[in-house]
XYZ file of C-alpha atoms in Angstrom:
681
model
C -0.141 -0.057 0.024
C 1.361 3.560 -0.987
C 2.414 6.035 1.901
C 0.585 9.546 1.527
C 4.549 11.818 2.012
C 3.047 15.299 4.082
C 3.791 18.645 4.001
C 6.571 19.255 3.271
C 8.094 16.530 1.815
C 7.645 17.166 -1.812
C 9.878 20.735 -0.536
C 12.760 18.972 1.020
C 13.554 16.881 -1.572
C 14.859 18.426 -3.618
C 16.875 20.203 -0.877
C 20.880 18.774 -0.626
C 20.804 14.409 0.920
C 23.888 14.047 3.088
C 23.730 9.703 3.235
C 24.723 8.199 5.593
C 26.890 5.115 4.623
C 27.755 4.276 7.911
C 31.908 4.007 8.870
C 33.889 4.543 6.566
C 37.376 3.678 4.926
C 37.658 0.645 7.201
C 37.521 3.158 10.984
C 35.869 4.307 13.894
C 36.100 7.766 13.604
C 33.288 8.839 15.819
C 30.899 7.341 18.953
C 28.098 5.772 16.461
C 30.777 4.776 13.160
C 29.556 8.348 12.314
C 27.565 11.587 12.720
C 24.229 10.603 11.821
C 24.695 7.665 14.224
C 23.964 4.960 12.104
C 26.673 2.214 14.797
C 25.832 1.072 10.591
C 29.955 -0.897 8.563
C 29.438 -1.631 4.806
C 32.134 -5.062 6.179
C 31.595 -8.887 5.592
C 35.085 -10.799 5.983
C 32.829 -11.321 9.652
C 30.091 -12.643 8.085
C 27.267 -15.959 8.714
C 29.804 -18.514 7.141
C 33.064 -18.416 10.173
C 31.155 -16.109 12.632
C 31.446 -19.227 14.872
C 35.425 -19.511 14.451
C 36.034 -15.686 15.775
C 38.937 -15.916 18.008
C 39.729 -13.789 20.895
C 42.616 -11.863 19.081
C 44.322 -9.149 22.154
C 42.400 -8.396 25.091
C 42.875 -5.055 28.240
C 41.878 -5.030 31.208
C 40.895 -1.995 32.332
C 41.654 -2.327 36.717
C 44.782 -0.442 37.513
C 43.417 2.594 35.565
C 41.840 4.453 38.619
C 41.423 3.831 42.952
C 39.669 0.090 42.322
C 37.991 -1.643 39.015
C 35.325 -0.687 36.996
C 32.553 -3.267 37.101
C 30.180 -0.767 34.659
C 32.379 0.027 31.664
C 30.454 1.261 29.415
C 32.665 2.842 26.677
C 32.909 2.054 22.961
C 36.590 2.432 21.010
C 37.823 4.526 17.707
C 39.797 3.629 16.102
C 41.503 5.908 13.536
C 45.368 5.257 11.569
C 45.738 2.272 13.279
C 45.064 3.388 17.106
C 42.401 2.495 19.754
C 40.932 5.392 21.052
C 39.085 4.793 24.330
C 38.526 6.171 28.190
C 39.232 2.972 30.703
C 38.803 2.206 34.362
C 36.765 3.864 36.871
C 38.844 7.714 37.043
C 38.107 7.535 33.576
C 41.673 7.623 31.533
C 41.930 8.071 28.489
C 44.022 5.354 26.731
C 45.837 4.965 22.545
C 46.129 1.959 22.132
C 47.822 -0.520 19.188
C 44.748 -1.707 17.394
C 46.063 -4.786 16.411
C 47.859 -5.972 18.753
C 46.115 -3.652 21.659
C 49.889 -3.363 23.429
C 49.171 0.322 25.697
C 50.742 3.597 23.458
C 49.683 5.743 25.546
C 47.813 6.786 28.319
C 46.347 10.277 30.224
C 44.329 10.333 33.688
C 42.869 13.385 35.167
C 43.080 13.063 39.392
C 40.500 15.674 40.231
C 39.890 15.168 43.519
C 37.284 15.823 45.417
C 35.980 17.750 42.344
C 35.906 14.259 40.995
C 34.564 11.945 43.860
C 31.667 14.779 44.283
C 30.895 15.019 40.556
C 27.139 12.744 39.241
C 28.644 11.079 36.596
C 31.807 8.729 37.244
C 33.789 5.834 35.832
C 35.239 5.758 32.497
C 31.516 6.930 30.628
C 31.454 5.892 26.507
C 34.666 7.604 24.792
C 36.491 10.068 23.288
C 35.916 12.273 20.405
C 39.043 13.256 17.129
C 38.796 15.376 15.484
C 41.687 17.003 12.347
C 42.265 19.347 9.900
C 43.848 17.121 7.707
C 47.157 17.859 9.479
C 46.743 18.048 13.396
C 45.089 15.605 14.931
C 42.812 15.125 18.219
C 41.664 13.454 20.770
C 38.614 15.237 22.967
C 37.218 14.589 26.093
C 34.888 14.947 29.887
C 36.463 14.053 32.057
C 34.048 13.029 35.388
C 34.216 15.432 37.465
C 32.830 18.588 34.241
C 36.430 19.115 32.097
C 36.654 18.957 29.113
C 40.389 18.209 28.171
C 41.846 17.889 23.721
C 44.687 15.676 23.615
C 47.383 15.286 20.904
C 46.623 11.885 18.925
C 49.495 10.762 18.554
C 51.229 11.512 22.512
C 48.254 11.616 24.687
C 49.580 15.187 25.722
C 47.607 17.603 26.295
C 47.400 20.646 23.516
C 48.234 23.968 24.879
C 46.597 25.957 22.777
C 43.389 24.390 23.492
C 41.188 26.599 27.088
C 44.383 26.667 29.306
C 46.405 24.604 28.045
C 44.557 22.132 26.080
C 41.865 21.997 29.395
C 38.005 24.131 29.622
C 36.559 23.811 32.362
C 32.783 23.328 31.619
C 31.594 25.256 35.100
C 32.519 27.984 33.688
C 30.807 30.039 31.068
C 27.465 27.889 31.199
C 25.348 31.170 31.840
C 24.372 30.543 35.685
C 26.989 30.116 38.482
C 28.013 26.020 39.115
C 30.003 25.386 42.102
C 32.837 23.932 41.025
C 33.345 20.521 43.551
C 29.547 20.017 44.512
C 27.391 21.445 41.644
C 26.327 19.184 40.090
C 26.244 18.454 36.600
C 28.399 15.940 34.112
C 28.813 14.218 31.434
C 29.629 10.518 30.066
C 28.463 10.507 26.833
C 31.283 12.190 24.129
C 31.166 15.270 22.932
C 29.737 16.004 19.093
C 32.364 17.226 16.471
C 31.643 17.895 13.761
C 33.283 19.888 11.410
C 35.509 22.440 13.192
C 32.796 22.850 16.432
C 32.585 20.786 19.743
C 28.898 20.576 20.788
C 29.053 19.382 24.431
C 25.528 18.988 27.088
C 24.569 17.996 30.591
C 24.412 15.511 32.102
C 22.821 15.157 36.760
C 21.807 12.369 39.344
C 18.310 10.179 39.217
C 15.662 12.507 39.986
C 12.779 10.766 41.730
C 14.468 12.183 45.643
C 15.536 15.305 44.550
C 17.496 17.645 47.567
C 15.589 20.314 45.561
C 13.545 21.883 42.585
C 15.524 24.504 41.811
C 19.234 22.926 40.682
C 21.554 23.444 38.134
C 20.823 23.719 34.101
C 21.568 21.178 32.108
C 21.949 24.137 29.295
C 24.709 23.043 26.179
C 26.993 24.687 24.235
C 29.036 24.296 21.166
C 32.816 25.182 21.532
C 35.682 26.104 18.424
C 37.758 22.745 18.373
C 40.469 24.426 17.747
C 41.031 27.215 20.636
C 38.294 26.053 23.078
C 36.826 29.027 22.778
C 32.854 29.327 23.228
C 30.851 29.700 19.975
C 27.298 29.513 21.538
C 24.960 28.509 24.064
C 21.800 26.907 23.742
C 18.875 27.448 26.500
C 17.448 23.841 26.718
C 15.107 25.670 29.515
C 14.316 29.077 28.046
C 15.401 32.300 29.701
C 13.030 35.753 30.146
C 11.790 36.678 26.162
C 13.317 33.263 24.564
C 11.121 31.034 22.711
C 9.233 29.155 24.862
C 9.235 31.077 28.251
C 5.047 30.560 28.239
C 5.317 26.862 28.838
C 7.228 27.432 32.181
C 3.904 28.181 34.275
C 4.465 30.875 37.520
C 7.936 32.082 36.347
C 9.206 28.125 36.929
C 11.613 28.022 34.042
C 13.603 30.289 36.397
C 14.367 27.501 39.552
C 13.814 24.746 37.629
C 16.419 22.319 36.557
C 17.600 19.284 34.564
C 16.791 19.550 31.299
C 20.204 18.625 29.354
C 21.586 16.449 26.661
C 23.276 13.249 28.850
C 22.588 11.471 25.648
C 24.651 11.245 22.533
C 24.446 13.333 20.193
C 24.016 13.445 15.704
C 24.857 15.834 13.303
C 24.461 16.702 9.988
C 27.258 18.824 8.306
C 26.159 18.960 5.311
C 23.614 21.133 5.778
C 24.780 22.857 9.517
C 22.408 21.280 11.066
C 23.102 19.201 15.204
C 20.420 17.284 16.136
C 19.859 17.415 20.248
C 17.773 14.225 22.277
C 16.454 16.033 25.034
C 15.724 14.946 29.330
C 13.047 15.575 31.502
C 13.281 18.651 34.357
C 13.260 18.185 37.636
C 12.685 15.426 39.412
C 11.795 13.077 37.044
C 8.118 11.938 38.826
C 7.181 14.914 39.769
C 6.399 17.989 38.213
C 4.449 20.035 40.227
C 7.189 22.478 40.917
C 7.461 22.901 36.998
C 3.335 23.993 36.656
C 3.173 24.129 31.776
C 4.467 21.803 28.689
C 7.798 22.536 29.908
C 10.109 22.936 26.869
C 12.490 21.596 25.911
C 11.761 18.548 27.855
C 11.573 16.342 26.808
C 11.681 17.453 22.583
C 14.658 17.102 20.383
C 15.511 19.875 18.725
C 16.585 21.007 16.016
C 20.371 23.757 16.521
C 22.362 25.100 13.084
C 25.605 23.738 14.202
C 27.960 27.017 13.730
C 25.161 29.245 15.570
C 23.013 26.857 18.098
C 19.789 28.883 16.917
C 16.808 26.382 16.949
C 15.234 25.557 13.994
C 12.528 23.044 14.983
C 11.944 20.754 17.946
C 9.117 18.052 18.571
C 7.919 17.981 21.948
C 7.850 13.890 22.548
C 6.380 13.864 26.003
C 5.175 17.208 27.750
C 5.667 17.878 31.226
C 6.644 14.191 31.911
C 6.289 12.505 34.583
C 8.113 8.730 34.133
C 11.672 9.558 33.445
C 11.234 8.827 29.696
C 14.543 11.174 29.059
C 14.868 10.813 25.136
C 17.981 8.498 26.332
C 20.077 7.832 22.810
C 21.195 9.414 19.887
C 18.712 10.797 17.070
C 19.618 8.613 14.217
C 20.019 10.237 10.870
C 18.887 8.318 7.528
C 18.089 8.554 4.200
C 14.355 7.064 2.904
C 12.238 6.111 0.121
C 8.555 7.328 -0.245
C 6.237 7.158 -3.109
C 9.564 6.824 -5.514
C 10.818 9.859 -3.628
C 14.294 10.553 -1.448
C 12.913 11.748 2.015
C 16.070 13.209 4.830
C 14.832 12.116 8.194
C 15.511 11.557 11.591
C 14.232 8.363 13.630
C 13.926 8.990 17.933
C 14.163 5.493 19.572
C 12.890 6.098 23.216
C 12.492 4.606 26.176
C 8.390 3.786 26.269
C 9.306 2.356 23.068
C 8.033 4.738 20.591
C 10.867 5.745 17.665
C 9.570 8.665 15.926
C 9.963 9.580 12.989
C 10.765 13.144 11.447
C 11.932 14.553 7.928
C 14.876 15.654 9.584
C 15.231 19.463 7.986
C 11.908 21.103 8.630
C 10.842 18.410 11.133
C 7.824 17.306 10.240
C 6.619 13.744 11.509
C 6.878 11.350 8.219
C 3.663 10.066 9.203
C 0.858 11.811 11.240
C 2.005 11.581 15.852
C -1.454 12.371 16.911
C -2.003 14.101 20.247
C -4.675 11.182 21.944
C -5.959 12.113 25.737
C -4.170 10.703 28.610
C -4.621 8.913 32.174
C -5.979 12.084 35.056
C -3.007 11.737 38.495
C -5.094 13.014 41.572
C -1.498 13.836 43.144
C -2.227 17.483 45.009
C 0.054 19.812 43.756
C 0.777 18.070 40.539
C 0.168 19.380 36.776
C -0.893 17.552 33.502
C -1.126 17.369 30.191
C -4.836 16.326 28.662
C -2.728 14.598 25.857
C 0.821 13.439 24.455
C 1.922 12.754 21.169
C 1.525 8.745 20.067
C 3.473 7.965 16.774
C 0.369 6.476 14.218
C 3.847 4.343 12.710
C 5.935 2.698 13.165
C 3.560 0.307 16.130
C 6.132 0.863 19.334
C 8.529 -1.689 19.950
C 7.921 -3.520 23.366
C 5.682 -3.839 25.894
C 4.029 -0.561 26.154
C 1.376 -0.206 29.677
C 0.553 -2.866 32.169
C -2.347 -4.594 31.515
C -3.227 -8.997 33.614
C -2.569 -9.959 29.901
C 0.906 -8.521 29.980
C 1.118 -10.597 33.744
C 3.571 -13.163 33.559
C 1.680 -16.691 32.383
C 3.912 -19.889 32.365
C 1.386 -21.676 34.387
C -2.004 -20.702 35.413
C -0.653 -20.710 39.297
C 2.206 -18.094 38.280
C -0.844 -16.203 36.463
C -2.949 -16.321 39.425
C -0.467 -15.005 42.536
C 1.222 -12.566 39.795
C -2.858 -10.682 39.365
C -2.867 -10.299 44.287
C 0.610 -9.064 43.077
C -1.351 -5.998 41.250
C -3.927 -5.900 42.935
C -2.727 -4.047 45.398
C -0.715 -1.333 42.268
C -2.672 0.693 40.103
C -2.027 -0.446 36.516
C -2.453 1.188 32.804
C -1.559 2.461 30.114
C 1.178 3.845 28.649
C 1.320 7.369 30.558
C 0.059 6.309 33.185
C 0.558 9.011 36.285
C 2.547 7.219 39.746
C -0.066 8.084 42.302
C 0.524 8.685 46.209
C 1.755 5.566 47.933
C -0.570 4.814 50.698
C 0.275 1.956 52.889
C -4.138 0.553 52.353
C -3.502 0.449 48.360
C -2.412 1.775 45.946
C 1.357 1.547 47.000
C 2.403 3.161 43.488
C 1.323 2.506 40.015
C 3.594 0.460 37.848
C 4.734 1.656 34.382
C 5.733 0.129 31.400
C 8.385 0.664 29.798
C 10.061 1.626 32.729
C 12.219 4.239 33.177
C 15.212 1.905 31.634
C 12.191 -0.147 30.023
C 12.519 -0.026 26.010
C 15.360 1.374 24.780
C 18.255 3.269 26.182
C 21.565 5.049 25.787
C 23.120 2.711 23.539
C 20.531 3.591 20.925
C 19.931 1.607 17.756
C 21.845 1.450 14.293
C 20.935 1.961 11.100
C 21.431 0.414 7.824
C 21.704 2.284 4.803
C 21.165 0.201 1.932
C 18.143 -1.274 2.688
C 16.584 1.713 4.982
C 16.021 -1.024 8.369
C 16.710 0.027 11.798
C 18.012 -2.416 14.304
C 17.609 -1.547 18.185
C 17.405 -3.748 21.027
C 15.003 -3.377 24.284
C 13.920 -4.329 27.319
C 10.675 -5.461 29.738
C 10.404 -3.782 32.368
C 8.452 -2.156 34.905
C 8.934 0.707 37.264
C 6.562 1.496 40.420
C 6.053 4.460 40.301
C 4.738 5.625 44.222
C 5.170 9.031 45.649
C 5.334 10.350 48.971
C 6.397 14.043 51.293
C 10.003 13.706 51.591
C 11.192 13.817 55.941
C 13.602 14.480 57.663
C 14.305 17.615 55.705
C 15.508 15.391 53.135
C 14.301 17.125 50.214
C 12.583 20.129 49.439
C 10.098 19.195 46.816
C 6.199 18.712 47.961
C 5.991 15.629 47.306
C 9.544 12.503 46.113
C 9.287 9.149 44.792
C 9.297 6.000 47.537
C 6.596 4.035 48.966
C 4.024 4.294 51.882
C 5.521 0.407 52.885
C 7.418 0.247 55.695
C 11.040 0.420 54.915
C 10.697 -0.424 51.289
C 13.657 -0.138 48.980
C 13.968 4.170 47.375
C 16.561 4.266 45.133
C 17.007 6.559 43.686
C 16.017 5.562 40.155
C 12.948 3.910 41.468
C 11.907 0.581 42.959
C 12.276 -1.718 40.195
C 15.203 0.520 38.665
C 19.256 0.262 38.423
C 21.047 3.505 38.954
C 20.695 6.278 35.779
C 23.770 5.977 33.954
C 26.917 7.306 35.014
C 26.472 6.197 38.267
C 29.077 4.540 40.139
C 27.866 1.037 41.104
C 29.166 -0.916 43.785
C 33.001 -1.859 43.794
C 32.107 -5.797 43.845
C 29.579 -6.981 42.471
C 27.809 -4.234 41.475
C 25.046 -4.291 38.511
C 24.985 -0.983 37.794
C 23.057 0.704 35.063
C 24.622 -1.406 32.271
C 23.178 -4.631 32.862
C 19.099 -3.528 34.261
C 20.741 -5.564 38.204
C 17.990 -5.887 40.963
C 17.528 -10.183 39.613
C 19.201 -11.865 36.455
C 15.190 -12.794 35.528
C 14.314 -9.225 33.744
C 15.591 -6.435 36.461
C 11.820 -5.809 37.285
C 11.942 -5.543 40.957
C 8.646 -7.018 41.479
C 8.604 -10.806 41.028
C 6.511 -14.002 41.114
C 8.834 -16.904 42.940
C 11.296 -14.572 42.050
C 10.325 -14.743 38.353
C 9.800 -11.415 36.269
C 5.714 -10.028 36.644
C 5.309 -9.676 32.773
C 6.228 -11.816 30.057
C 9.233 -12.256 27.937
C 10.711 -12.245 26.179
C 12.715 -9.706 29.334
C 15.085 -8.736 26.152
C 14.461 -8.362 22.177
C 16.342 -6.592 18.895
C 13.168 -5.228 16.644
C 13.701 -4.266 12.415
C 12.186 -2.415 11.621
C 11.452 -0.766 7.490
C 11.401 2.934 6.902
C 11.281 3.488 3.380
C 7.294 1.664 5.407
C 8.025 1.913 8.845
C 6.908 -1.257 9.885
C 7.707 -4.039 11.072
C 10.045 -7.125 9.685
C 11.567 -8.812 11.963
C 11.196 -9.345 15.855
C 13.261 -11.706 17.884
C 14.362 -12.246 21.772
C 17.781 -11.506 22.457
C 19.602 -13.686 25.137
C 19.792 -16.947 26.491
C 16.770 -18.055 28.727
C 18.661 -16.337 32.577
C 20.063 -18.820 35.269
C 17.045 -17.765 37.265
C 13.923 -18.256 35.207
C 15.632 -21.542 33.736
C 16.361 -23.809 37.118
C 13.366 -22.289 38.666
C 10.891 -25.370 40.648
C 7.876 -23.016 40.261
C 8.303 -23.159 36.085
C 10.008 -27.931 36.956
C 8.404 -29.204 33.863
C 7.405 -26.053 31.776
C 8.517 -26.257 28.726
C 10.728 -22.334 27.704
C 11.257 -20.795 25.169
C 14.460 -18.176 24.716
C 12.732 -15.483 26.805
C 16.069 -12.496 25.862
C 17.592 -11.201 28.336
C 17.255 -7.503 30.093
C 19.964 -5.210 30.039
C 21.262 -2.006 27.676
C 22.745 -2.883 24.447
C 23.634 -1.741 21.188
C 23.941 -3.351 18.782
C 25.821 -3.063 14.933
C 25.184 -3.162 12.557
C 27.518 -4.627 9.068
C 27.033 -5.346 5.771
C 25.333 -9.063 6.509
C 24.659 -8.912 9.876
C 23.161 -7.223 13.247
C 25.803 -8.561 16.026
C 25.318 -7.641 20.042
C 26.194 -9.064 23.006
C 24.075 -10.518 25.687
C 23.592 -8.371 29.294
C 24.378 -10.681 31.530
C 26.194 -13.650 32.674
C 24.341 -17.043 32.375
C 25.603 -21.050 33.367
C 26.651 -22.345 29.504
C 25.715 -25.376 28.275
C 29.738 -26.689 29.328
C 29.465 -25.156 32.525
C 30.653 -21.730 31.884
C 30.098 -18.802 33.960
C 29.681 -15.821 30.278
C 28.037 -14.208 28.041
C 27.764 -14.790 24.183
C 28.272 -12.700 20.863
C 25.277 -13.297 18.729
C 24.978 -13.141 15.153
C 21.676 -12.945 13.587
C 21.456 -12.785 9.466
C 19.508 -9.823 9.182
C 17.541 -10.115 6.633
C 15.409 -12.591 8.113
C 16.439 -12.063 11.740
C 18.475 -16.075 12.312
C 20.584 -16.248 14.977
C 23.379 -17.139 12.607
C 26.517 -17.796 15.304
C 27.840 -17.219 18.302
C 31.655 -17.110 20.018
C 31.374 -17.201 24.000
C 32.801 -13.935 26.599
C 33.553 -14.883 30.028
C 31.528 -11.621 31.256
C 27.857 -9.956 29.542
C 28.466 -6.896 26.562
C 28.260 -3.418 28.838
C 29.839 -1.161 25.886
C 28.078 -1.100 22.325
C 30.612 -2.922 19.948
C 31.910 -1.359 16.748
C 34.406 -3.079 13.916
C 37.118 -2.206 11.961
C 39.454 -3.604 8.533
C 43.646 -3.382 9.493
C 45.827 -4.637 7.809
C 43.476 -7.573 6.088
C 41.797 -8.182 8.877
C 37.897 -7.212 10.638
C 37.676 -7.235 14.088
C 35.082 -7.207 16.502
C 35.572 -4.420 19.096
C 33.699 -4.179 22.547
C 33.634 -3.677 26.225
C 32.938 -6.072 28.975
C 32.373 -6.194 32.312
C 29.984 -7.567 35.261
C 29.332 -8.777 39.076
C 32.946 -9.843 39.795
C 34.023 -9.415 36.607
C 36.151 -5.575 35.922
C 36.515 -4.390 33.237
C 38.312 -5.178 29.689
C 37.701 -4.065 26.474
C 37.688 -7.778 23.917
C 39.144 -7.087 20.478
C 37.473 -10.516 17.935
C 38.837 -11.151 14.150
C 39.375 -15.055 12.784
C 41.635 -16.979 13.205
C 45.463 -17.391 10.586
């Protein structure tokens, strides 16, 4: 059936297009392979016929790069001219390795003292960025203490002409006063380097239990890649007289914070357009102190790359109450509709919707409807009467919670699940949080939870077939609110439970920490593994089993020319605590997939992703598998063993005639390590 173009498509089809070709020349020069965040490399030496024969080429352990080992290693390396660059270790060192052997060539590390210890985003983060003018080469990264440093790519020595002796203090020149030691702002994502502009976002602590409704604002800034001079700043919360300020009632713009871009960004250099995935304002589950829709919270915003001026925006969630931050890089695509090439941007989300827009005009490719959503009854809260719902593509993971979504391996388990949820409020997506009451409801159970759907690793895109691939996890969050006690916060309500002694972590009941938060020194599941149980990380459980039906983790292939799902598979082996659960004795359990936070890699013929948790292999080993699927059908075509789960997204490159796949692994009891695979001789 034909698809009718929306207004604006025909005009834009005549404009210059910046088609994405993925990583070029066998290298991997930016976090997601290219500035369009495709995570695609047109390599095929490793294919369906030989993937299972991959061997470990080299390994790089990160334990000595900091005062303690890291168990939440989320980095994705770059490879340029045969050198691999990445952050590593609990002090966020930068390392340069021989990409063929793993030999360390140089290392740079900053001991930021108290400032680093107080940082909201610690550990090694997601990596580095690369800049060159064709002669000079630099590695640029942001420290845990929120300082941007430019290093000579050949030596690792700070570039003296950048900032002050190679350093730009990002807590300065931010149009607000920020305490240099205790100011709660940082970044775990890599800066975006496009041309001679470096763009830096901002991240904060998890916002379920803020100390105050007054908070640091997460502005976005552009810098000169040569000098480190600030070129522009974009106020993600408008200031007086700026566009969008009318969406902040009662002057709430003046004190509300957050609304940063903690995720990766993307850019179209041909049109000088930067795409920002913006998080929600303070706090995550109560917005009574910030009445109004609150632009540019949870909005996709397009800026002029060189000036920072807004080109267009689209708010995906109005006045968010669910921690549905836009968590990952928008993916730039050139798709075909009715025979015409259309420049598009596709945004995966925590809510498991893929929002697709004309990336020049900001018009939805397919209609996005404003539909009524449930209104809550939390005192002092402001509720948006509607939320945007894409009509295409369909949601790609569980949305909302109904009785039909509950575990049903056996009638007895279903009955216990029904009894459990009777103490809670359940409903469709955008069911708002409730005040927790001992006699019920204890909380609103929502799906996807704040770590459900797609998170910071984002998706990938095949520019030849116009197929987008995205991992998602099926999780829930129990959103209960309580008045703060003992001066814990000046908010009217924070996340918590009326049940005495109930666990109320910053990420919420059933939610791991926010990205970049420190995991426990040993055995820390952290955000990288969606901890809280090996069976789905869902918190609420029935006989130790996740409350919702599997799959707990899945990969979905979406045709962007048609807005349709091509295939969907459960990704990841069935967890041990599900497979061996006494309540399931005698029950045939198909592969359930695993929850976690995963990025997928696409090559000429394969979709490649590791597993997000440990399991016991048939030969008795504890570990995880790196799996490959036929990208056209989703059929598994090979797997290789890893001693720990994937926690950083995989990348690939060609060097000396051999294709390598490298990824970061870590987890409970296994500290951070880069592992490189290639075919044997």
